[in-house]
XYZ file of N, CA, C and O in Angstrom:
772
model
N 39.461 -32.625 -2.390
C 38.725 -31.871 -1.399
C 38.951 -30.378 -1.593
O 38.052 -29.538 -1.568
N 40.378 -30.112 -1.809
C 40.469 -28.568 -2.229
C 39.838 -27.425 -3.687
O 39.485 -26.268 -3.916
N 40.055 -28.891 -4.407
C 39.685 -28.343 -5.383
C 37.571 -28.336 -5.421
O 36.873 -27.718 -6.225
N 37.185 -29.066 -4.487
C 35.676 -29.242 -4.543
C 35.200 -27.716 -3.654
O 34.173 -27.096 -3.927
N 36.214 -27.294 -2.535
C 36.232 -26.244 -1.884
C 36.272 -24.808 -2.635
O 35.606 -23.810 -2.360
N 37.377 -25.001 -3.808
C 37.352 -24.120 -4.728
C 36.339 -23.380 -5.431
O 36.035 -22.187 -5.409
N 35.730 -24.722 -6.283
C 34.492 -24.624 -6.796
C 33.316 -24.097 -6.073
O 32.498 -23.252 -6.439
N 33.384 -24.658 -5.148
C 32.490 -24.134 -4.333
C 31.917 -22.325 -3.742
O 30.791 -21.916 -3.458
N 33.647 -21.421 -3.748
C 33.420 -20.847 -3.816
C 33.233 -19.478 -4.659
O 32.805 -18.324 -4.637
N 34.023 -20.702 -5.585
C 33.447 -19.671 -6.950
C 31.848 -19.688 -7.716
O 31.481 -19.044 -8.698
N 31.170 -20.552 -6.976
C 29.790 -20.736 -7.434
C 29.208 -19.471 -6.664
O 28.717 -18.410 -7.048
N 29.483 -20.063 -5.337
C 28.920 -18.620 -4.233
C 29.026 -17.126 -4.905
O 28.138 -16.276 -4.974
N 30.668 -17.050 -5.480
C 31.059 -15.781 -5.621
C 29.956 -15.437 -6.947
O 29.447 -14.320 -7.050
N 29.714 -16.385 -7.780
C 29.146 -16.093 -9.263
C 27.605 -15.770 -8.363
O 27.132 -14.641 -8.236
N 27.087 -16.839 -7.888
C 25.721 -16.403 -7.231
C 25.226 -14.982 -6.963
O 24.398 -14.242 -7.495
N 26.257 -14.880 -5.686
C 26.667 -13.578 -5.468
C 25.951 -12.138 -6.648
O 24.992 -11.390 -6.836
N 27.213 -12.521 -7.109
C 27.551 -11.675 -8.483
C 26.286 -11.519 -8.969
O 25.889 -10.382 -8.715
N 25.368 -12.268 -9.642
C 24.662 -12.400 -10.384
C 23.498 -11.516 -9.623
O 23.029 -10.436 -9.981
N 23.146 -12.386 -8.347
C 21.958 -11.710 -7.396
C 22.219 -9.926 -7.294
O 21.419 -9.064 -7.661
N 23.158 -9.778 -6.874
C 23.568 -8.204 -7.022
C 23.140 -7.692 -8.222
O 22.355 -6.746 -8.278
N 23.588 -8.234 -9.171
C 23.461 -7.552 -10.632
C 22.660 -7.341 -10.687
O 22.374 -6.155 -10.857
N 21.293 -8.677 -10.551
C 19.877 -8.305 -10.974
C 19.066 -7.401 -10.013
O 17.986 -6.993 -10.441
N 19.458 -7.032 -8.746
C 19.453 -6.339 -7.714
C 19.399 -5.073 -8.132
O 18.380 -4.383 -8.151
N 20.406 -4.767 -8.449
C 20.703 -3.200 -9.165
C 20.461 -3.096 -10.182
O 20.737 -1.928 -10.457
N 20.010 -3.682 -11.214
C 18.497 -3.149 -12.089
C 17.675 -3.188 -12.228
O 17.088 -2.785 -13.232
N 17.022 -3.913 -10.876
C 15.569 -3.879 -10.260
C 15.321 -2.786 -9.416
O 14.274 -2.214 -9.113
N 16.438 -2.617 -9.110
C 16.001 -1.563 -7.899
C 17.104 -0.385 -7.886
O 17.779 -0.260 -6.864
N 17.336 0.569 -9.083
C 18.520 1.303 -9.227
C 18.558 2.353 -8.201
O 19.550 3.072 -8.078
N 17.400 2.484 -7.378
C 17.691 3.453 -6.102
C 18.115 3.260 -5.134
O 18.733 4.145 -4.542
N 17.936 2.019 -4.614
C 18.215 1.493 -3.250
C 19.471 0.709 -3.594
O 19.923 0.387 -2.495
N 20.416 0.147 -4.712
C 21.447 -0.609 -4.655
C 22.221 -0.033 -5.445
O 21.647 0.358 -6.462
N 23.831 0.288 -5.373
C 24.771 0.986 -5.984
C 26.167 -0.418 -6.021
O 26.310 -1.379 -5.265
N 26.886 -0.032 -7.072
C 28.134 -0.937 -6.939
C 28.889 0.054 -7.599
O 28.685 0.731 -8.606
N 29.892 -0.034 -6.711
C 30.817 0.839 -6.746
C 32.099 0.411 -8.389
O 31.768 -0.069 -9.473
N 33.463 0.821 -7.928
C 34.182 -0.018 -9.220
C 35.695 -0.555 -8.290
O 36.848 -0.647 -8.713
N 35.131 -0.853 -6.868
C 35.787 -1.935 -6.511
C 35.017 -2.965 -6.464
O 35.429 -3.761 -5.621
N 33.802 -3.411 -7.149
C 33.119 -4.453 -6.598
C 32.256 -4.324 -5.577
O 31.780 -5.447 -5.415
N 31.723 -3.469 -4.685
C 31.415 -3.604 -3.491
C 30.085 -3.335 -4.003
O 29.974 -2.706 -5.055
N 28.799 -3.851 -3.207
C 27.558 -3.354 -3.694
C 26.760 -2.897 -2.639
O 26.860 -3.577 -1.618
N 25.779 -1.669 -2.574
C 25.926 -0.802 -0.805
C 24.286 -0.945 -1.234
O 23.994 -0.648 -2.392
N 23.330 -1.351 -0.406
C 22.415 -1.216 -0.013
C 21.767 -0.341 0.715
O 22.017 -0.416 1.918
N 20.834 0.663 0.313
C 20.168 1.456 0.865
C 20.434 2.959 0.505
O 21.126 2.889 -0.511
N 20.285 4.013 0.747
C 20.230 4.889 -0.105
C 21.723 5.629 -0.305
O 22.372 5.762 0.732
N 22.199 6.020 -1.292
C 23.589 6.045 -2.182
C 23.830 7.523 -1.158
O 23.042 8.464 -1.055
N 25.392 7.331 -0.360
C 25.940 8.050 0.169
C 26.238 9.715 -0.718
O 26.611 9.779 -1.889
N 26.025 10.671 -0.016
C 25.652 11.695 -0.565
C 27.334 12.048 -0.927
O 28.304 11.731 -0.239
N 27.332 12.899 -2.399
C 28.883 13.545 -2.316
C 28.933 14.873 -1.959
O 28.053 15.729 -2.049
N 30.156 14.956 -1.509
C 30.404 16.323 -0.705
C 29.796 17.578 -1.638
O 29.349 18.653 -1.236
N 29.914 17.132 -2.898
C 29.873 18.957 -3.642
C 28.136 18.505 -4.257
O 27.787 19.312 -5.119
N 27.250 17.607 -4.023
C 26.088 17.046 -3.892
C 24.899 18.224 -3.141
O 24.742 18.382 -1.930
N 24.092 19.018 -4.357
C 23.618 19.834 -3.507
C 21.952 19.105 -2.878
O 21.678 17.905 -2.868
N 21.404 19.800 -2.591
C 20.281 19.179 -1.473
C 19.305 18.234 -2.439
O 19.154 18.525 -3.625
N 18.841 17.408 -2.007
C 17.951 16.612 -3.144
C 16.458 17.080 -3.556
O 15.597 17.517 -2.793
N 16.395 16.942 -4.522
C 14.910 17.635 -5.195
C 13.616 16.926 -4.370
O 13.713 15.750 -4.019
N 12.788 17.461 -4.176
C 11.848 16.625 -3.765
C 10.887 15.880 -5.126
O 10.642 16.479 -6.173
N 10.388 14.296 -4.774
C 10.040 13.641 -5.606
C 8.763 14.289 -6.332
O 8.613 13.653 -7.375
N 7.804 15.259 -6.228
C 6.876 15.404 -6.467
C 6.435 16.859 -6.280
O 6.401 17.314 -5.137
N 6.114 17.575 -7.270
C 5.767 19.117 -6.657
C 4.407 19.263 -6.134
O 3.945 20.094 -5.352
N 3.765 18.080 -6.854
C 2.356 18.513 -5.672
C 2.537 18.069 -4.017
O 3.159 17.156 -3.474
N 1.554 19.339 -3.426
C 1.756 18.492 -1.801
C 0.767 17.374 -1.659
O -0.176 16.988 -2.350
N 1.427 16.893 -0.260
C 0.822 15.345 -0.177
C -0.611 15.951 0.107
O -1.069 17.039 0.456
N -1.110 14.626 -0.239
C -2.525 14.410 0.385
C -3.296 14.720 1.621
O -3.400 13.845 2.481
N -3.800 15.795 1.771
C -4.392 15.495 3.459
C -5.028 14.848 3.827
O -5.057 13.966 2.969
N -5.923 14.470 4.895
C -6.995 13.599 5.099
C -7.988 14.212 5.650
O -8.729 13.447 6.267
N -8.283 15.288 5.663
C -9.579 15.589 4.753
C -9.943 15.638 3.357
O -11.071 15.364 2.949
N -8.641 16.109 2.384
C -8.970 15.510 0.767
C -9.553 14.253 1.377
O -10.762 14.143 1.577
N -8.483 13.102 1.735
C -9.411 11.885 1.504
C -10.447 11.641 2.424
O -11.159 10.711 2.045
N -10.833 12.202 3.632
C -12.419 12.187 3.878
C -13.111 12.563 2.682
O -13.464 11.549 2.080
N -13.511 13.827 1.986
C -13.898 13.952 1.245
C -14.422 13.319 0.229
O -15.615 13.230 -0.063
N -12.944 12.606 -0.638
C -12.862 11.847 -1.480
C -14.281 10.450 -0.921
O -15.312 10.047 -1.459
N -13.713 10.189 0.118
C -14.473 8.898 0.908
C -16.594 8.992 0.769
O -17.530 8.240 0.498
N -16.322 10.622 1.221
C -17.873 11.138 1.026
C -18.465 11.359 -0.128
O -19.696 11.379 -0.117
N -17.955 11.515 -1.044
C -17.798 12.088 -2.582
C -18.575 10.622 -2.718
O -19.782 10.384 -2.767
N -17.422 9.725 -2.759
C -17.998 8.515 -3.484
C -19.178 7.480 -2.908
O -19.886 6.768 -3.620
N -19.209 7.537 -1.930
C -20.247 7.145 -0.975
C -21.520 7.563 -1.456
O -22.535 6.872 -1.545
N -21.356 8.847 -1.779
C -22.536 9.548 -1.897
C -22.921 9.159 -3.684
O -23.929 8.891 -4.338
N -21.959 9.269 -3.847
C -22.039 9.073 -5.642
C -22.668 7.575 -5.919
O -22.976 7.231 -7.060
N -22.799 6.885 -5.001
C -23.107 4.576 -4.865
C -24.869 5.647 -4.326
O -25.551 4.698 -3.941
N -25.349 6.317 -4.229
C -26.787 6.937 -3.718
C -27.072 6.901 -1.914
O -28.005 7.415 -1.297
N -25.885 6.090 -1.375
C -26.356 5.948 0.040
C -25.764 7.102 0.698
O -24.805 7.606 0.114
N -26.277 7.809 2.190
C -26.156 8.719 2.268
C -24.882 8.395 3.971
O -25.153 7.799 5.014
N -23.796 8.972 3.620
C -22.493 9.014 4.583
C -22.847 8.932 5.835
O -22.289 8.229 6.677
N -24.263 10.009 6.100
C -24.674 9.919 7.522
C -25.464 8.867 8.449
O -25.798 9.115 9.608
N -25.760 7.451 7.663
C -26.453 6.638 7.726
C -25.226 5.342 7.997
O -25.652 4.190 8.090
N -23.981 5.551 8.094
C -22.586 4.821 8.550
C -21.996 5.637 9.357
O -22.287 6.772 9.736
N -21.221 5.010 9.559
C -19.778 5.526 11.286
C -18.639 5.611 10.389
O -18.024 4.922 9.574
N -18.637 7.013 11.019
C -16.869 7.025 10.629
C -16.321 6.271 11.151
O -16.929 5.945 12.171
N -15.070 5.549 10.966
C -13.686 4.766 11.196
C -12.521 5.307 11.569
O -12.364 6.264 10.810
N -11.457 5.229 12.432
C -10.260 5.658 12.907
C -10.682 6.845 13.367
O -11.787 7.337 13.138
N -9.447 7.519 14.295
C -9.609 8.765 14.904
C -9.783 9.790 14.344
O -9.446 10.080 13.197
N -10.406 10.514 15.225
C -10.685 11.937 14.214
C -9.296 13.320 14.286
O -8.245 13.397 14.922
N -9.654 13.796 13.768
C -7.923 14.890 13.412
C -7.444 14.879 12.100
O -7.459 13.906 11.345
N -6.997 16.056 11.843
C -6.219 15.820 10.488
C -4.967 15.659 10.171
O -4.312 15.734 9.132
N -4.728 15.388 11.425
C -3.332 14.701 11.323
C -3.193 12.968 11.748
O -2.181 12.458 12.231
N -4.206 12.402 11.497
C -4.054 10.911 11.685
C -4.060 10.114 10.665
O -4.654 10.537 9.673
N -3.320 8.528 10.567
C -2.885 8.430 9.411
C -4.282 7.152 8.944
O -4.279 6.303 8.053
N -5.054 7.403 9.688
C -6.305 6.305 9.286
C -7.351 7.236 9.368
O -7.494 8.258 10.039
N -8.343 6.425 8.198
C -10.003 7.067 8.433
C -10.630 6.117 7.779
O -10.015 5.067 7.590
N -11.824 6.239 7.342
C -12.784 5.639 6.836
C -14.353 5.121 7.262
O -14.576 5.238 8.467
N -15.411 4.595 6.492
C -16.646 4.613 6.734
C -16.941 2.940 6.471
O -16.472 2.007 5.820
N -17.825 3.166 7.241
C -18.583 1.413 7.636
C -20.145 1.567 7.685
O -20.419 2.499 8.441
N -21.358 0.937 7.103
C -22.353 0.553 7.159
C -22.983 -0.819 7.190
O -22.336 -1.741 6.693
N -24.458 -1.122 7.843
C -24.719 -2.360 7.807
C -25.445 -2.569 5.849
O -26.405 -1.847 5.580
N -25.047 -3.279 5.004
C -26.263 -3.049 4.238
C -26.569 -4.685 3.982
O -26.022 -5.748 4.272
N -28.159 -4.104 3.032
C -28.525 -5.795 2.998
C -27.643 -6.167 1.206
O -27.527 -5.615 0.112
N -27.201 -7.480 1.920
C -26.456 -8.362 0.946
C -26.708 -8.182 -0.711
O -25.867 -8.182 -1.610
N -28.151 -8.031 -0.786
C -28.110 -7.927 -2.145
C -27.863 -6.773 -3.006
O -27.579 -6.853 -4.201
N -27.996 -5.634 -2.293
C -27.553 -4.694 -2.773
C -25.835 -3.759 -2.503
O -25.513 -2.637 -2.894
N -24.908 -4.938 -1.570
C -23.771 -4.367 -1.063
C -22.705 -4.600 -2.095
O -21.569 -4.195 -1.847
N -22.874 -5.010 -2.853
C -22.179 -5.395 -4.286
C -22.232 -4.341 -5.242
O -21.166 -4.032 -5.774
N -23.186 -3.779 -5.539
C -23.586 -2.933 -6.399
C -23.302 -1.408 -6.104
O -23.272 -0.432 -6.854
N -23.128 -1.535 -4.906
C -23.163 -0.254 -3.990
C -21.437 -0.429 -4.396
O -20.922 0.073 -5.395
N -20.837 -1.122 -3.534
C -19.174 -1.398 -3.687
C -18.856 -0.429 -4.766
O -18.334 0.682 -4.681
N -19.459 -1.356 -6.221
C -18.827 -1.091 -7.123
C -19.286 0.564 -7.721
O -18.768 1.069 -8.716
N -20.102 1.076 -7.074
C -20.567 2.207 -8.119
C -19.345 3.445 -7.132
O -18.661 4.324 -7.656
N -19.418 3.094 -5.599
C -18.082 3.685 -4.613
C -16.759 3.715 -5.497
O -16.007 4.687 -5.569
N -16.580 2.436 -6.197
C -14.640 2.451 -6.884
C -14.845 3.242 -8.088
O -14.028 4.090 -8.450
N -16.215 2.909 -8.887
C -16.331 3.708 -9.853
C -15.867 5.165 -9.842
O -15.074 5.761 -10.571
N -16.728 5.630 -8.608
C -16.229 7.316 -8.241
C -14.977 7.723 -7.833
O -14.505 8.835 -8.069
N -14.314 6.645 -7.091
C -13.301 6.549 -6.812
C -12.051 6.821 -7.727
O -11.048 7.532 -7.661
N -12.570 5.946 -8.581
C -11.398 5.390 -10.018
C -12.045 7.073 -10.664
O -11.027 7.648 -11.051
N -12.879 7.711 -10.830
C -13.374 8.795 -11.635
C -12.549 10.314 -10.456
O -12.129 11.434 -10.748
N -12.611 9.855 -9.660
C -11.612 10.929 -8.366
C -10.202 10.975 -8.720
O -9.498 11.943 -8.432
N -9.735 9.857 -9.396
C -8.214 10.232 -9.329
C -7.154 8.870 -9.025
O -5.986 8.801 -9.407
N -7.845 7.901 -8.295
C -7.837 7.438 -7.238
C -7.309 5.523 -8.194
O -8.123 4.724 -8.658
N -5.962 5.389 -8.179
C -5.495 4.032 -9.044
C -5.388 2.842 -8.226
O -4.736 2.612 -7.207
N -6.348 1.995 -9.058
C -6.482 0.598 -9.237
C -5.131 -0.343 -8.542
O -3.974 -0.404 -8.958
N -5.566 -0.826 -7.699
C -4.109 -1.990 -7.434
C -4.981 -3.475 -7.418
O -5.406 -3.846 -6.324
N -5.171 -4.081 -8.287
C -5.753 -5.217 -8.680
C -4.945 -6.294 -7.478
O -5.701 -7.001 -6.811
N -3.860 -6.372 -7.295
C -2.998 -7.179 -6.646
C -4.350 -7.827 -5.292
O -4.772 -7.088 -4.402
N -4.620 -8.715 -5.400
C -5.466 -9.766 -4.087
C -6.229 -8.693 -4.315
O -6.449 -7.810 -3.486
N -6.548 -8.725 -5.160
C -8.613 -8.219 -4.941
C -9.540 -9.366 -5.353
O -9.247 -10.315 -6.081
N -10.519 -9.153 -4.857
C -11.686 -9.954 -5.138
C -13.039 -9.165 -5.224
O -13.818 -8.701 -4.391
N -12.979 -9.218 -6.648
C -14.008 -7.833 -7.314
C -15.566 -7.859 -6.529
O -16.339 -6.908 -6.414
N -15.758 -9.345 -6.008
C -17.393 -9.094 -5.044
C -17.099 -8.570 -3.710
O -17.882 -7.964 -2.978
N -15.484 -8.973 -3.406
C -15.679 -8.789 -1.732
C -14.863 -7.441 -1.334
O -14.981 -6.956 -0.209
N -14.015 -6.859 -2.344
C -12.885 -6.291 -2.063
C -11.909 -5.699 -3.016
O -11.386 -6.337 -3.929
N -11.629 -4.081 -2.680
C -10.952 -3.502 -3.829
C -10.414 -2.781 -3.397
O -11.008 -1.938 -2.724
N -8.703 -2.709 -3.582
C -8.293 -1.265 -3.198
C -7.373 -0.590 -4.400
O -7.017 -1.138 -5.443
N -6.990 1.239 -3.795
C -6.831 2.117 -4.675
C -5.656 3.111 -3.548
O -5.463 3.419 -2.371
N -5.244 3.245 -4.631
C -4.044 4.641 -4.321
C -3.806 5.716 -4.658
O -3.989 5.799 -5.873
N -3.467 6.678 -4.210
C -3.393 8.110 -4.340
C -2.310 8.694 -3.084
O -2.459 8.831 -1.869
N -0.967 9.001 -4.180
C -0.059 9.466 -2.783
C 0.560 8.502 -1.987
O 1.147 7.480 -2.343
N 0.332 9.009 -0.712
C 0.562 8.303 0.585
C -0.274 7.130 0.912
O 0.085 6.099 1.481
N -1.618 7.490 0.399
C -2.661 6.930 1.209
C -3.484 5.922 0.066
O -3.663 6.269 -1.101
N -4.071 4.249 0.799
C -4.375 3.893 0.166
C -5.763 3.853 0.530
O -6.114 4.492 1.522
N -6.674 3.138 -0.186
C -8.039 3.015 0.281
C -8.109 1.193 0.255
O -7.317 0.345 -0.159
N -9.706 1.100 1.029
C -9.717 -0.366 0.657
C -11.081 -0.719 0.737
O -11.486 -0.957 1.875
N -12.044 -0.830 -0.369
C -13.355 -1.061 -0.459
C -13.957 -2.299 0.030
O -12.837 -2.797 -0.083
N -14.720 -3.339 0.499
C -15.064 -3.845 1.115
C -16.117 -4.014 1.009
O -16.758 -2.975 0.847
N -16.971 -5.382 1.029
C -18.179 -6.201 1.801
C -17.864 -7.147 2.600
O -17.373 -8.106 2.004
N -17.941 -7.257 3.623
C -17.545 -8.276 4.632
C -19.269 -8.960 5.513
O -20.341 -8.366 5.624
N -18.918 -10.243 5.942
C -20.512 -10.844 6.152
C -20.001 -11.227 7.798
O -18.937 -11.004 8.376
N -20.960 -11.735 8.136
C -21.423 -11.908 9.486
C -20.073 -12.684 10.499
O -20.204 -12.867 11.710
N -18.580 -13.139 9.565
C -18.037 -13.929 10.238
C -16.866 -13.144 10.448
O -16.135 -13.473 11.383
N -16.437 -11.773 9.460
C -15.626 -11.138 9.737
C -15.842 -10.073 10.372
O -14.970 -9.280 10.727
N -17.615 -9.922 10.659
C -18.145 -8.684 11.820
C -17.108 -8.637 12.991
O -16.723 -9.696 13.486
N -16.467 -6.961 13.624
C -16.183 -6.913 14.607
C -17.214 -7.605 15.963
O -18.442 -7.608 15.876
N -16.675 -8.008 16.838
C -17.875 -9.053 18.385
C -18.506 -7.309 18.417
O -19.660 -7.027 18.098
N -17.884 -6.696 18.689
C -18.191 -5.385 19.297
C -19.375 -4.948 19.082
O -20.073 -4.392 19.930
N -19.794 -5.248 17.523
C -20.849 -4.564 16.752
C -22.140 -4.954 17.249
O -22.247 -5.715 18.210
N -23.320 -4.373 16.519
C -24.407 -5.262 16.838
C -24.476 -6.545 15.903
O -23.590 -6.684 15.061
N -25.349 -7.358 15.998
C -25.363 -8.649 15.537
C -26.465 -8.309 13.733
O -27.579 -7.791 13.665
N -25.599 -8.835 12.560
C -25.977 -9.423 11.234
C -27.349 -10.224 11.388
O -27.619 -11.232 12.042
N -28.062 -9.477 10.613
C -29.111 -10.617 10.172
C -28.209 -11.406 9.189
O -27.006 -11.173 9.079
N -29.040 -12.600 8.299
C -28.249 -13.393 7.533
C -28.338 -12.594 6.251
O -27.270 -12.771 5.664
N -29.129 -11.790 5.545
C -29.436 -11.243 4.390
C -28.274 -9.690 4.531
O -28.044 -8.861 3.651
N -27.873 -9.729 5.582
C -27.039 -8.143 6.180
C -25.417 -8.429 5.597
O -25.004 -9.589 5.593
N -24.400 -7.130 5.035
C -23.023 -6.995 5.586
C -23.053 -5.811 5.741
O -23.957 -4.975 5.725
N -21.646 -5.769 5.946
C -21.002 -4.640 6.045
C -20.059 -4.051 4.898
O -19.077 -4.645 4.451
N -20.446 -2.961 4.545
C -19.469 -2.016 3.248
C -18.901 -1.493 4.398
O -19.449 -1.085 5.422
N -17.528 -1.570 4.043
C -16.572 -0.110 4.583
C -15.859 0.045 3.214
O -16.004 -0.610 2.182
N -15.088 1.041 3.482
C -14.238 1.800 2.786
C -13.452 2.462 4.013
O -13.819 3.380 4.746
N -12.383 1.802 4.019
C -10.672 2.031 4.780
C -9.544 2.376 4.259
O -8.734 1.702 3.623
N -9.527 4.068 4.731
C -8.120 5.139 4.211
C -6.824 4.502 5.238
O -6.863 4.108 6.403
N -5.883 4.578 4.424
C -4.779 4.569 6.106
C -3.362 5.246 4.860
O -3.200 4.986 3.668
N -2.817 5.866 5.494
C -1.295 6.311 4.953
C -0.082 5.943 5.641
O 0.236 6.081 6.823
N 0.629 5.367 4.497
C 2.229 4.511 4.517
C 3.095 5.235 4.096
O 3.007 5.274 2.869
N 3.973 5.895 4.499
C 4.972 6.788 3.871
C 6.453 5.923 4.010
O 7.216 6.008 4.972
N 6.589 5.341 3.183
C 7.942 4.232 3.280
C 8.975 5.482 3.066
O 9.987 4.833 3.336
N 9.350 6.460 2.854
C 10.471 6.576 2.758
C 10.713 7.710 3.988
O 11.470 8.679 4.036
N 9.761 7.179 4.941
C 9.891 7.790 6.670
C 10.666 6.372 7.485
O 10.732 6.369 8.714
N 11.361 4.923 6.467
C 11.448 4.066 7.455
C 13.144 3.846 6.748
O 13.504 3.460 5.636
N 13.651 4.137 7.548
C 15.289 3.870 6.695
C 15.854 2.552 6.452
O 15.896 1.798 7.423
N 16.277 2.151 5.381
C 16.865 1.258 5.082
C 18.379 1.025 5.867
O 18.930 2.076 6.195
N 19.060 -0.170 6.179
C 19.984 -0.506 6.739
C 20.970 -0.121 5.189
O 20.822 -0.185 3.968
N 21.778 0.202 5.970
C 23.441 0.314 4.756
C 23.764 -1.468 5.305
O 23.679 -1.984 6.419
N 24.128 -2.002 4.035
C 24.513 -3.320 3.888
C 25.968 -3.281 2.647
O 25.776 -3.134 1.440
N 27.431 -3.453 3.305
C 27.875 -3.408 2.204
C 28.553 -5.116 1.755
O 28.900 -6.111 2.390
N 28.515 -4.914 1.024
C 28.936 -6.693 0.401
C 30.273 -6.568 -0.377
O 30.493 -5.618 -1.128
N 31.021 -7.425 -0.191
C 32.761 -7.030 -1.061
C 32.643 -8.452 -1.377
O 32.260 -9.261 -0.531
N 33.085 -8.909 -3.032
C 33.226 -10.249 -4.124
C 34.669 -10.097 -4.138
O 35.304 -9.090 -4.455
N 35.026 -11.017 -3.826
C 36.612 -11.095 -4.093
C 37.595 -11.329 -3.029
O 38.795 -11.378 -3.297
């Protein structure tokens, strides 16, 4: 029994071990191990003679009017005209959502989509393939802020709206900005041994 106890926790400890390891060269910013063993989660305690940290990027962030813009740019660039849809999210330039919505007919909301990412992808503006679905749905990044292209049909219509013919959707294109390193990570420290 002792010796099955043993084993036991030397499997844990190797587990352990191992998960950490691959931990901290997946992710060499957020996980540190010290050279007692200990492995500290979340961002690496500053040293005293440690002067102020560089910022990641010399360009400034994105505003949201760039990405209104950007939003109108490409809209306009697919031939349909911005003023013929509703803006989306609040207005201000300090809010972290925007974007545009129209009714169009089905056969041409595909074509439209794609000539929008085209301008998009020609703006600056990178590809995140991850769960896209190239007829219904595409999004892109820049910065802070992502975008998210769209045809949606009569079943994912807001009730609110007016009512889809059957030949009708809806194109939007939806800005919103995520700034993850405004959300702090927990300090987690772990000791093997």
């Amino acid at each position: 029994m002792a010796l099955n106890a043993l084993l036991k926790r030397v499997w844990i400890g190797l587990a352990v071990a191992l998960i950490g390891s691959l931990a901290a060269a997946a992710f060499p910013d957020l996980i540190q191990r010290d050279d007692t063993g200990r492995i500290r989660l979340g961002a690496p305690a500053p040293s005293p003679s440690a002067s102020a940290p560089t910022p990641e990027s010399t360009s400034p962030p994105l505003p949201r009017d760039a990405v209104d813009e950007a939003i109108q740019t490409a809209i306009g660039a697919a031939g349909l005209d911005p003023a013929q849809g509703r803006p989306l999210g609040p207005t201000g330039a300090d809010s972290d959502r925007t974007g545009w919505t129209a009714v169009r007919e089905r056969t041409s909301a595909v074509s439209e989509m794609n000539a929008i990412c085209a301008d998009l992808e020609r703006q600056g503006w990178t590809p995140n393939p991850n769960g896209d679905r190239p007829d219904l749905s595409r999004s892109y990044r820049r910065g802070s802020w992502s975008l998210l292209v769209s045809t949606r049909g009569k079943t994912l219509a807001p009730s609110t709206t007016s009512a889809l013919t059957d030949s009708q959707t809806y194109l939007t294109v939806v800005g919103f900005r995520l700034n993850l390193s405004d959300i702090p990570l927990p300090e987690i420290t772990v000791r093997l041994g």
